[in-house]
XYZ file of N, CA and C in Angstrom:
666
model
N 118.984 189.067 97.544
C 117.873 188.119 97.535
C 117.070 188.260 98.823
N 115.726 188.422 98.769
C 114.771 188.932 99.595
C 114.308 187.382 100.558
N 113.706 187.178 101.179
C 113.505 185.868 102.445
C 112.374 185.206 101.426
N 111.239 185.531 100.607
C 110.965 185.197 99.599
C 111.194 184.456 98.299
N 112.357 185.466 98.136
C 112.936 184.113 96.646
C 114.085 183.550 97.864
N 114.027 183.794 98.610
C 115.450 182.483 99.109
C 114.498 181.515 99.899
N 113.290 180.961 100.139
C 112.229 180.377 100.327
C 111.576 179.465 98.854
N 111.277 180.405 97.938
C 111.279 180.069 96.641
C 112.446 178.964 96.202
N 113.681 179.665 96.507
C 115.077 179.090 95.625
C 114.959 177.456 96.761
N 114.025 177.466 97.660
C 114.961 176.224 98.592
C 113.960 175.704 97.938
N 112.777 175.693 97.837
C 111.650 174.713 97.510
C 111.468 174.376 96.102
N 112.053 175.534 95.078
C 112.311 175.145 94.149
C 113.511 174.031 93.741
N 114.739 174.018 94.635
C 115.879 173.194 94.654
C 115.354 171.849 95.116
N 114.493 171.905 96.078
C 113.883 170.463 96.795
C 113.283 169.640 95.616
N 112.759 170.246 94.665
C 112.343 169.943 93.716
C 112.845 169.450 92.038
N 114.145 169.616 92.359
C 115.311 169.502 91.694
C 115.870 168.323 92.173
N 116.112 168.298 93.297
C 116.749 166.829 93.741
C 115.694 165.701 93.674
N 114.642 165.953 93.382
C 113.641 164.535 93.193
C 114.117 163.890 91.834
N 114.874 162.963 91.704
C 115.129 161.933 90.364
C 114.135 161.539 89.864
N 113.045 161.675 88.761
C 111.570 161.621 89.127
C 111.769 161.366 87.410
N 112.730 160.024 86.696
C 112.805 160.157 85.776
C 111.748 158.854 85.199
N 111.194 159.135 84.654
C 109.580 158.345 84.055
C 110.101 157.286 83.450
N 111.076 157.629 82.613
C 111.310 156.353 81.644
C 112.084 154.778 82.657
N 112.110 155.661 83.926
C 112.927 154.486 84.888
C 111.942 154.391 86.233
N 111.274 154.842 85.838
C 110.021 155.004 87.197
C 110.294 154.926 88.421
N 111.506 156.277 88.136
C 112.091 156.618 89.437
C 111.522 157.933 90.340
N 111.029 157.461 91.613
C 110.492 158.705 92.532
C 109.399 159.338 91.915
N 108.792 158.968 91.127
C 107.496 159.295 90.556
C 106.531 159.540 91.583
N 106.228 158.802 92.703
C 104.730 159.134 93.549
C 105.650 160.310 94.507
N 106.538 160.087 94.766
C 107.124 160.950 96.101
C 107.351 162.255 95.238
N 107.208 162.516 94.125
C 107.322 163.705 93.148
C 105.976 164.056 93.548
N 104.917 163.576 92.708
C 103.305 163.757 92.658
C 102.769 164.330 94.263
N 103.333 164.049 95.050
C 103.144 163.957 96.522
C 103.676 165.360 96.348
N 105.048 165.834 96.550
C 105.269 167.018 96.644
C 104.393 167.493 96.148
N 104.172 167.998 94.977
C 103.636 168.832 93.932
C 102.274 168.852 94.691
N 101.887 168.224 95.099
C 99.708 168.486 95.829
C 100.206 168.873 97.281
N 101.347 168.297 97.834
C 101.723 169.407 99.219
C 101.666 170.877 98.955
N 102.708 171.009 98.344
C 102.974 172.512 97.346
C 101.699 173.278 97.696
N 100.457 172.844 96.372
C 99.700 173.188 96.126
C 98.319 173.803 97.162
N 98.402 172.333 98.455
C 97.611 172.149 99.223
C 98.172 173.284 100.339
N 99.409 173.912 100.524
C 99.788 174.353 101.311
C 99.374 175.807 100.799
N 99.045 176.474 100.154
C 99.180 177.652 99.485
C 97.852 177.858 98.810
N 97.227 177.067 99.599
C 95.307 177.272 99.710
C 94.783 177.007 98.380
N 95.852 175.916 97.265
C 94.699 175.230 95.889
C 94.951 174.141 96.730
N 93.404 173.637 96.217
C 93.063 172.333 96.167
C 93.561 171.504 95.278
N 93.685 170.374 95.952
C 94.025 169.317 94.825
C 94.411 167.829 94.846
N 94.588 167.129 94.177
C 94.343 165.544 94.165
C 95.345 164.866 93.277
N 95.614 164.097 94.054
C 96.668 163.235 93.052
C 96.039 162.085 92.505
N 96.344 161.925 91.247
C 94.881 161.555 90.317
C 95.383 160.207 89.420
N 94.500 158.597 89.978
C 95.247 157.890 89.023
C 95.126 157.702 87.315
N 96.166 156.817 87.151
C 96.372 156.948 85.800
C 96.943 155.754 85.110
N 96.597 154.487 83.828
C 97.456 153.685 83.943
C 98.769 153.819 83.789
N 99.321 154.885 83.988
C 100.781 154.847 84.304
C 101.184 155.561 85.862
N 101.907 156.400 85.146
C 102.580 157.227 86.404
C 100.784 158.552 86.885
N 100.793 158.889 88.199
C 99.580 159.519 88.203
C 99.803 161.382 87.578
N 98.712 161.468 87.899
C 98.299 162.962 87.591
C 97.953 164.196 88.854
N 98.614 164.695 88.687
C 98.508 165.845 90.162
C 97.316 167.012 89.210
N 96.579 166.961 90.378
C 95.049 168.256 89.750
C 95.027 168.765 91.414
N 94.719 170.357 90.573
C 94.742 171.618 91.378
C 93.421 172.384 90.882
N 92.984 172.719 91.585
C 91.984 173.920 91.491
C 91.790 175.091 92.061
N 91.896 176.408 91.748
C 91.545 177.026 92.663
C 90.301 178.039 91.781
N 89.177 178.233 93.101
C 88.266 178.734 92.193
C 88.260 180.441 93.004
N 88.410 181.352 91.385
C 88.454 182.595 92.199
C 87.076 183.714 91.849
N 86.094 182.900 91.524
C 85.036 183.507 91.474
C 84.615 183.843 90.247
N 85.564 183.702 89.239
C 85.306 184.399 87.776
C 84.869 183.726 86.857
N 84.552 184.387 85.739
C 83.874 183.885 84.614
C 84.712 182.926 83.430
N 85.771 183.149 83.611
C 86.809 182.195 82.751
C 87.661 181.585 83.301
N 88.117 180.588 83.106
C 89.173 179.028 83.804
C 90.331 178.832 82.640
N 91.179 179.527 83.435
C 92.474 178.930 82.578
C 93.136 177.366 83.074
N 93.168 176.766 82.232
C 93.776 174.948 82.381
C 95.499 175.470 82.566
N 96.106 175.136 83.275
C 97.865 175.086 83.450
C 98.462 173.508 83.337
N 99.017 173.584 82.307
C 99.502 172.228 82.162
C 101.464 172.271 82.363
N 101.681 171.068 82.742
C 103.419 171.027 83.327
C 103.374 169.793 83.531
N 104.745 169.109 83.223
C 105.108 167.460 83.634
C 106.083 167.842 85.023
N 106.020 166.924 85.587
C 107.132 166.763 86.317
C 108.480 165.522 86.386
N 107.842 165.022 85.296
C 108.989 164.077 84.769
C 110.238 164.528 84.172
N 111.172 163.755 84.367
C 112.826 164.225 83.681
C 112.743 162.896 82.530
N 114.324 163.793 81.894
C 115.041 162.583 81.185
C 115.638 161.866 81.925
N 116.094 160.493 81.602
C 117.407 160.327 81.822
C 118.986 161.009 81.989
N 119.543 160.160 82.910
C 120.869 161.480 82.909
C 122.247 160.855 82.256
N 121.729 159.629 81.543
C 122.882 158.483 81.024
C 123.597 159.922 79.787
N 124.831 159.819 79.198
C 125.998 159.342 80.169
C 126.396 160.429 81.443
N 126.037 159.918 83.141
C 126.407 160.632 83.733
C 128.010 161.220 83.914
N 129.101 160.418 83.305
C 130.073 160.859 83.689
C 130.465 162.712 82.367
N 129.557 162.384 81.853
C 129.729 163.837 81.181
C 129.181 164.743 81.912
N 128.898 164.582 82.935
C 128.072 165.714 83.575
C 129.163 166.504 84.164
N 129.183 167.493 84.588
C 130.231 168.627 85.379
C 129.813 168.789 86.423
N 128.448 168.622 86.925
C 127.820 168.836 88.426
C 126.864 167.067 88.264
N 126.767 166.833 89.936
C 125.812 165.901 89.951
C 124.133 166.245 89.222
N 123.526 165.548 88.817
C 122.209 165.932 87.570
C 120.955 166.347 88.643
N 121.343 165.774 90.059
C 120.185 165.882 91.207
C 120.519 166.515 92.191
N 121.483 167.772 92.485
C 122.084 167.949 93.133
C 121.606 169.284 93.587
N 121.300 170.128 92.364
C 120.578 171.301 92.574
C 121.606 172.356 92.902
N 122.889 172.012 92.166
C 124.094 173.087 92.359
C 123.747 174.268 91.786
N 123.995 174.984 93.208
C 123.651 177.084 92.256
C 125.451 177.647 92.282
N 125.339 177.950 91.147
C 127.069 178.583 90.576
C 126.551 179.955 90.187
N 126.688 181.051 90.971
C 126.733 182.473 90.786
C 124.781 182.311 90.847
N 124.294 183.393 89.714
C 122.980 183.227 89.307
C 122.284 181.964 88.809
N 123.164 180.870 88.389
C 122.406 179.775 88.233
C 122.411 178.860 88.720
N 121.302 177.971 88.655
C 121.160 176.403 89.554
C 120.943 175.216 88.230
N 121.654 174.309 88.428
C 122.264 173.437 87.370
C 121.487 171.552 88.067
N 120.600 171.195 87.168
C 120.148 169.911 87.536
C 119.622 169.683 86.257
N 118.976 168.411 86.226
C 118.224 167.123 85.199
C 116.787 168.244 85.393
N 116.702 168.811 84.959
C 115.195 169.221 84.570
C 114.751 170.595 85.128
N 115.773 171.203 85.000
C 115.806 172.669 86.205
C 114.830 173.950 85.163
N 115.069 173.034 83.825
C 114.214 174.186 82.490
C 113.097 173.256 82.084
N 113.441 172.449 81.852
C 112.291 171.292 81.145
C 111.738 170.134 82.198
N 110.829 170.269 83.202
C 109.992 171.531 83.408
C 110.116 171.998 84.279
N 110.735 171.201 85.378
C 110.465 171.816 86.441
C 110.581 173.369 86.581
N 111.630 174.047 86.178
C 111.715 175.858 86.553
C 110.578 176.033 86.092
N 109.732 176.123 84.791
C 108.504 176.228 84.480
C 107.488 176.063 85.345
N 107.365 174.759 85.588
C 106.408 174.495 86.701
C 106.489 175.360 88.175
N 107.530 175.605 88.268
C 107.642 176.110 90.018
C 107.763 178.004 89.577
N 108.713 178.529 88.159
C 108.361 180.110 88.223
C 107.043 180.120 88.383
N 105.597 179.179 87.624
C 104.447 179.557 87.405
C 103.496 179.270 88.601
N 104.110 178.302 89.483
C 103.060 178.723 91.089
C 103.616 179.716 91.398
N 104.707 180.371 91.764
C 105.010 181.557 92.128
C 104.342 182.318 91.925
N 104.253 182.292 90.550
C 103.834 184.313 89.804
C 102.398 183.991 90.414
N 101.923 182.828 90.269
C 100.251 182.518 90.425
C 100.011 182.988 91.455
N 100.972 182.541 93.067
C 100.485 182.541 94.316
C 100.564 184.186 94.621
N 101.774 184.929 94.112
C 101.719 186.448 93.825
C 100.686 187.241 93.421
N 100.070 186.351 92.360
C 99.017 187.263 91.847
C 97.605 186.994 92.565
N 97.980 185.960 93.500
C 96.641 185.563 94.409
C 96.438 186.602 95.412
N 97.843 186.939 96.224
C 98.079 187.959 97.036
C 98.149 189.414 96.614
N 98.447 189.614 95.588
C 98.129 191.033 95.051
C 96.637 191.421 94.394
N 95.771 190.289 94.569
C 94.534 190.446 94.128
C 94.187 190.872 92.717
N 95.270 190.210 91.752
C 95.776 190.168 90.081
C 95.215 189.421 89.448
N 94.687 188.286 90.197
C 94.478 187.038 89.374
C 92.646 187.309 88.990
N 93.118 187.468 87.461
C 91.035 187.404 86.051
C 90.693 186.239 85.889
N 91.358 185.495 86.108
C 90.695 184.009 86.055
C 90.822 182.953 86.871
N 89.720 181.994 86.543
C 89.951 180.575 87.924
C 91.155 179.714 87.306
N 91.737 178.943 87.928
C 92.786 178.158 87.715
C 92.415 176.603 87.745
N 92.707 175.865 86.797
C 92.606 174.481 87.119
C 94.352 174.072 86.674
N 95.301 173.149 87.108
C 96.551 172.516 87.185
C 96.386 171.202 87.251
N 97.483 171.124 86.147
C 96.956 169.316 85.461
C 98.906 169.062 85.484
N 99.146 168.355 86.438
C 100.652 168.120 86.169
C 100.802 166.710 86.054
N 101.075 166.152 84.769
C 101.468 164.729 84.421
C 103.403 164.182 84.764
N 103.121 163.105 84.762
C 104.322 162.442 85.166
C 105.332 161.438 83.931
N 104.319 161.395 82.838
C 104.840 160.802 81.650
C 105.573 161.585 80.554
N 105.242 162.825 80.638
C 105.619 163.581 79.032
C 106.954 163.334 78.441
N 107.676 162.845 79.259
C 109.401 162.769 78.596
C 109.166 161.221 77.692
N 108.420 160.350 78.208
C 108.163 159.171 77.036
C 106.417 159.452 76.532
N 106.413 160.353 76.076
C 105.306 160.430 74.497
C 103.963 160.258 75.433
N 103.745 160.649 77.114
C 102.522 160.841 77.731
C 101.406 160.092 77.341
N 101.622 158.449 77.337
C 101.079 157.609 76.857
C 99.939 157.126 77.358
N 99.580 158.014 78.584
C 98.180 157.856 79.716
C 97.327 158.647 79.624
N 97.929 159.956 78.949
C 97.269 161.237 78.814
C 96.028 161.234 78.413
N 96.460 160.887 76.816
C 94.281 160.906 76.176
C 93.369 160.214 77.375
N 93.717 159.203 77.802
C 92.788 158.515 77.980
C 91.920 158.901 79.537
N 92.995 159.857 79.708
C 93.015 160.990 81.667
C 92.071 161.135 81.192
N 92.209 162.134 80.009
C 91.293 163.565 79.459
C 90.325 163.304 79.422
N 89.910 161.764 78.225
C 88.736 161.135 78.118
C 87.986 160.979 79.569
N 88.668 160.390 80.432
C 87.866 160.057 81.592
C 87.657 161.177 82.255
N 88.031 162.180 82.412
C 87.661 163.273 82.960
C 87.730 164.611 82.695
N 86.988 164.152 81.527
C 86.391 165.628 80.722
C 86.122 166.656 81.068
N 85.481 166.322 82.112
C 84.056 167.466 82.952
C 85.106 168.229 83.860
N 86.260 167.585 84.526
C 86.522 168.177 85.609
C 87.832 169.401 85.268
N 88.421 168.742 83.528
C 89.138 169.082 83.259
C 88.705 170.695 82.318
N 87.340 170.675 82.024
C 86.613 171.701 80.984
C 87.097 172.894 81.465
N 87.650 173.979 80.980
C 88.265 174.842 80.612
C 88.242 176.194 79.427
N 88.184 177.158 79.543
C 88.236 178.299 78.707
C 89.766 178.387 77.850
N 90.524 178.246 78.342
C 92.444 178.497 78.237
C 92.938 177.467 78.868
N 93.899 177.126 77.765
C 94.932 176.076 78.300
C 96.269 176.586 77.884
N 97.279 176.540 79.250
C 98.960 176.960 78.800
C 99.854 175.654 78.426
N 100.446 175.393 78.212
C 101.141 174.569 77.860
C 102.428 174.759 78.459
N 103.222 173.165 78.450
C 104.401 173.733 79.380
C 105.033 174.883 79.373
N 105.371 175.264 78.337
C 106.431 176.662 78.178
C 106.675 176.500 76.521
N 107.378 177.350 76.391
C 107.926 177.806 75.104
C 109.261 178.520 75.185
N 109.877 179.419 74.387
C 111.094 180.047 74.373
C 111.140 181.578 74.056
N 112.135 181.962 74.049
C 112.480 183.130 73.752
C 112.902 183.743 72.379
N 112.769 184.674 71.552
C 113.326 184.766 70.451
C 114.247 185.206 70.325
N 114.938 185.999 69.011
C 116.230 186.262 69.016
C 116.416 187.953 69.570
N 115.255 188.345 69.704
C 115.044 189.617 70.210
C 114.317 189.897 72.050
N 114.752 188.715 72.305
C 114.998 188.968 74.059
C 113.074 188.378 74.143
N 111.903 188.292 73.471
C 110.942 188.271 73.760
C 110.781 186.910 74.211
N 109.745 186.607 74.964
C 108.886 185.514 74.972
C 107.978 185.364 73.626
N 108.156 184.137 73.218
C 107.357 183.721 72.179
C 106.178 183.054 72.544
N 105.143 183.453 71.562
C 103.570 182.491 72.092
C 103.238 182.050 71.013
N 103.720 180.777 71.414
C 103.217 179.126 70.198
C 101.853 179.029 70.193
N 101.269 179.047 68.672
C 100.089 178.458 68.774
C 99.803 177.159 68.641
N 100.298 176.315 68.479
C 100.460 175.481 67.974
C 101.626 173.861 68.736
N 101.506 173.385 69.088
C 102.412 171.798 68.799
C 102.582 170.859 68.142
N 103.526 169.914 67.961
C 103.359 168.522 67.535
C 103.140 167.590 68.576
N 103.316 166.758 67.935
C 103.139 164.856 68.989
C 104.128 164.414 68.672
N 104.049 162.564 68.882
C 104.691 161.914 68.262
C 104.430 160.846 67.648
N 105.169 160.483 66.214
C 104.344 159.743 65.689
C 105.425 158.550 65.546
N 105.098 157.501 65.896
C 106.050 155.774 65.718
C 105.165 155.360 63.960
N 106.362 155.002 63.442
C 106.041 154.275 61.915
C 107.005 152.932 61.410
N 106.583 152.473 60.847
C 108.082 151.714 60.447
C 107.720 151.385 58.299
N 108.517 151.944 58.036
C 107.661 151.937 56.373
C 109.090 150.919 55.795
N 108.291 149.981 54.799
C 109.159 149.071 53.876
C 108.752 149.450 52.952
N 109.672 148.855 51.605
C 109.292 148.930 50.263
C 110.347 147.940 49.612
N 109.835 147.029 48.609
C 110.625 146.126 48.007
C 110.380 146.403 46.406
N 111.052 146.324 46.259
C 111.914 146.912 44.343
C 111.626 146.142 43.554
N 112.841 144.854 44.013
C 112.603 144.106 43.379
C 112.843 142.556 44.430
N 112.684 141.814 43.801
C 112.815 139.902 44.032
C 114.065 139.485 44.407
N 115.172 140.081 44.485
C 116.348 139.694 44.048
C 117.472 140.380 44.442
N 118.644 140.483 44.702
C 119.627 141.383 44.845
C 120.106 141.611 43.343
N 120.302 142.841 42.560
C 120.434 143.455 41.957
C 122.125 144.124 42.246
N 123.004 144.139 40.919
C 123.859 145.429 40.875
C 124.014 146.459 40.892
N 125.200 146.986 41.896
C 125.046 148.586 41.493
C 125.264 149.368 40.481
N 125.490 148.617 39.506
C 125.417 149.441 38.268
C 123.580 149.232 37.818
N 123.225 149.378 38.377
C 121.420 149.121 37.516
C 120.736 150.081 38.537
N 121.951 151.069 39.648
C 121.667 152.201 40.292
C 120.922 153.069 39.328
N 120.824 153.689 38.644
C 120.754 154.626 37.247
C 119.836 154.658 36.832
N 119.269 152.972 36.520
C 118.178 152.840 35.838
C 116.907 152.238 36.632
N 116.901 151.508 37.734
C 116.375 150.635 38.546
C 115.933 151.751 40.023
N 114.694 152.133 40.225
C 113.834 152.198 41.256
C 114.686 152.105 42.700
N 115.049 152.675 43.672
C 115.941 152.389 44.802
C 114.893 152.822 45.764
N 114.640 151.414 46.804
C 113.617 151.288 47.618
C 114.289 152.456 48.790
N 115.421 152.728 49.370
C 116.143 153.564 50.338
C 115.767 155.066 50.085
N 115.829 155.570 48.632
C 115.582 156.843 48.535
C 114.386 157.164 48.167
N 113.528 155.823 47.907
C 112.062 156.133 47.786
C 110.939 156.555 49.203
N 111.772 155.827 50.454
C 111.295 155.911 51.804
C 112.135 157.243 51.980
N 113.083 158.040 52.075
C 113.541 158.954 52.388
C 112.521 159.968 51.547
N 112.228 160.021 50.332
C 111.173 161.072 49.515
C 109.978 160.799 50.845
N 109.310 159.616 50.582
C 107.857 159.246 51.505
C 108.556 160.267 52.967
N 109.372 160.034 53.573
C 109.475 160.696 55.177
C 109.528 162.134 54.590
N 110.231 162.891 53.658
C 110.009 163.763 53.177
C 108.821 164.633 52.968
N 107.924 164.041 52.160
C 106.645 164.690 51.825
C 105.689 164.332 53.251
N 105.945 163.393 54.061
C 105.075 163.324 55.286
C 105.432 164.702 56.216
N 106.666 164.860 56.516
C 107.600 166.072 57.088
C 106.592 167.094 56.485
């Protein structure tokens, strides 16, 4: 390991031990704070940006070109309940051989921190075809419930050619896969009443069953 990635591996680990879990609105600004140090240190600009929830970290760097790729990444975790199943502490940032083991070391954070890397690399190797704008939210682990309304308010600053998305996976053939596509999430609550009355289960057979009629409905919505 070169003075580089062992520079990398510490600042990436620093970043690991931030408990920065949204749904408990834990270490959220002292997260956001890192992340525009980071940024600010390594010559992008950028602003930590409010939001009615947790804020928004924005980066820019402009490299002269004709197209702007948008980089999007949360820096929020899950929860780490039940901790006693854990085998290492969840914030601890334990490295065992080649790997380092925490609450969010893939989802997102490693994401977020391989992709300033390769970025700041390709700044210095004089690689980088497009301008960069970095949009890192603090909600995405509970359904990024501040988000639209960022976007709405700041359309203009956010306008863009390309947008990445946190990450994606690998296939069964060693590749990186490129999603076109996501979902959301959608909250519902569906009833249906049969009949007036409690009914026998023998009139199963012949009688309408409100349970497997909502299981068809989630079905054909699926």
């Amino acid at each position: 390991m070169n003075d580089e990635m062992k520079s990398q591996l510490e600042k990436y680990s620093e970043f690991l031990r931030m408990p920065s879990i949204s749904a408990q609105h834990s270490h959220i600004r002292e997260t956001a704070e890192f992340l525009s140090d980071l940024l600010d240190d390594n010559g992008i600009g950028s602003e930590i940006m409010e939001t009615d929830g947790h804020p928004v970290v924005f980066g820019n760097y402009d490299a002269g070109k004709k197209k702007t790729l948008l980089v999007y990444n949360h820096y929020d975790v899950q929860p780490v309940d039940p901790v006693d199943e854990w085998k290492v502490d969840p914030f601890s940032a334990e490295l065992r051989g080649d790997r380092i083991y925490a609450r969010g070391s893939s989802d997102n954070k490693g994401t977020l921190m391989a992709r300033i890397f390769g970025i700041l690399k390709a700044i210095r190797e004089n690689k980088l075809n497009v301008n960069l704008k970095f949009l890192y939210e603090g909600e995405e682990e509970t359904g990024s419930p501040s988000l639209e309304k960022f976007e709405e308010k700041h359309r203009e600053i956010l306008k863009s050619d390309y947008v990445i998305m946190e990450g994606s996976t690998v296939g069964i053939e060693g590749r990186p896969v490129i999603s076109l596509g996501v979902k959301g999430l959608v909250y519902a609550e569906l009833r249906e009443t049969i009949a007036s009355s409690d009914m026998h289960s023998s009139n199963a057979a012949i009688v309408p069953n409100a349970a497997w009629n909502i299981v068809l409905a989630l079905g054909r919505t699926i």
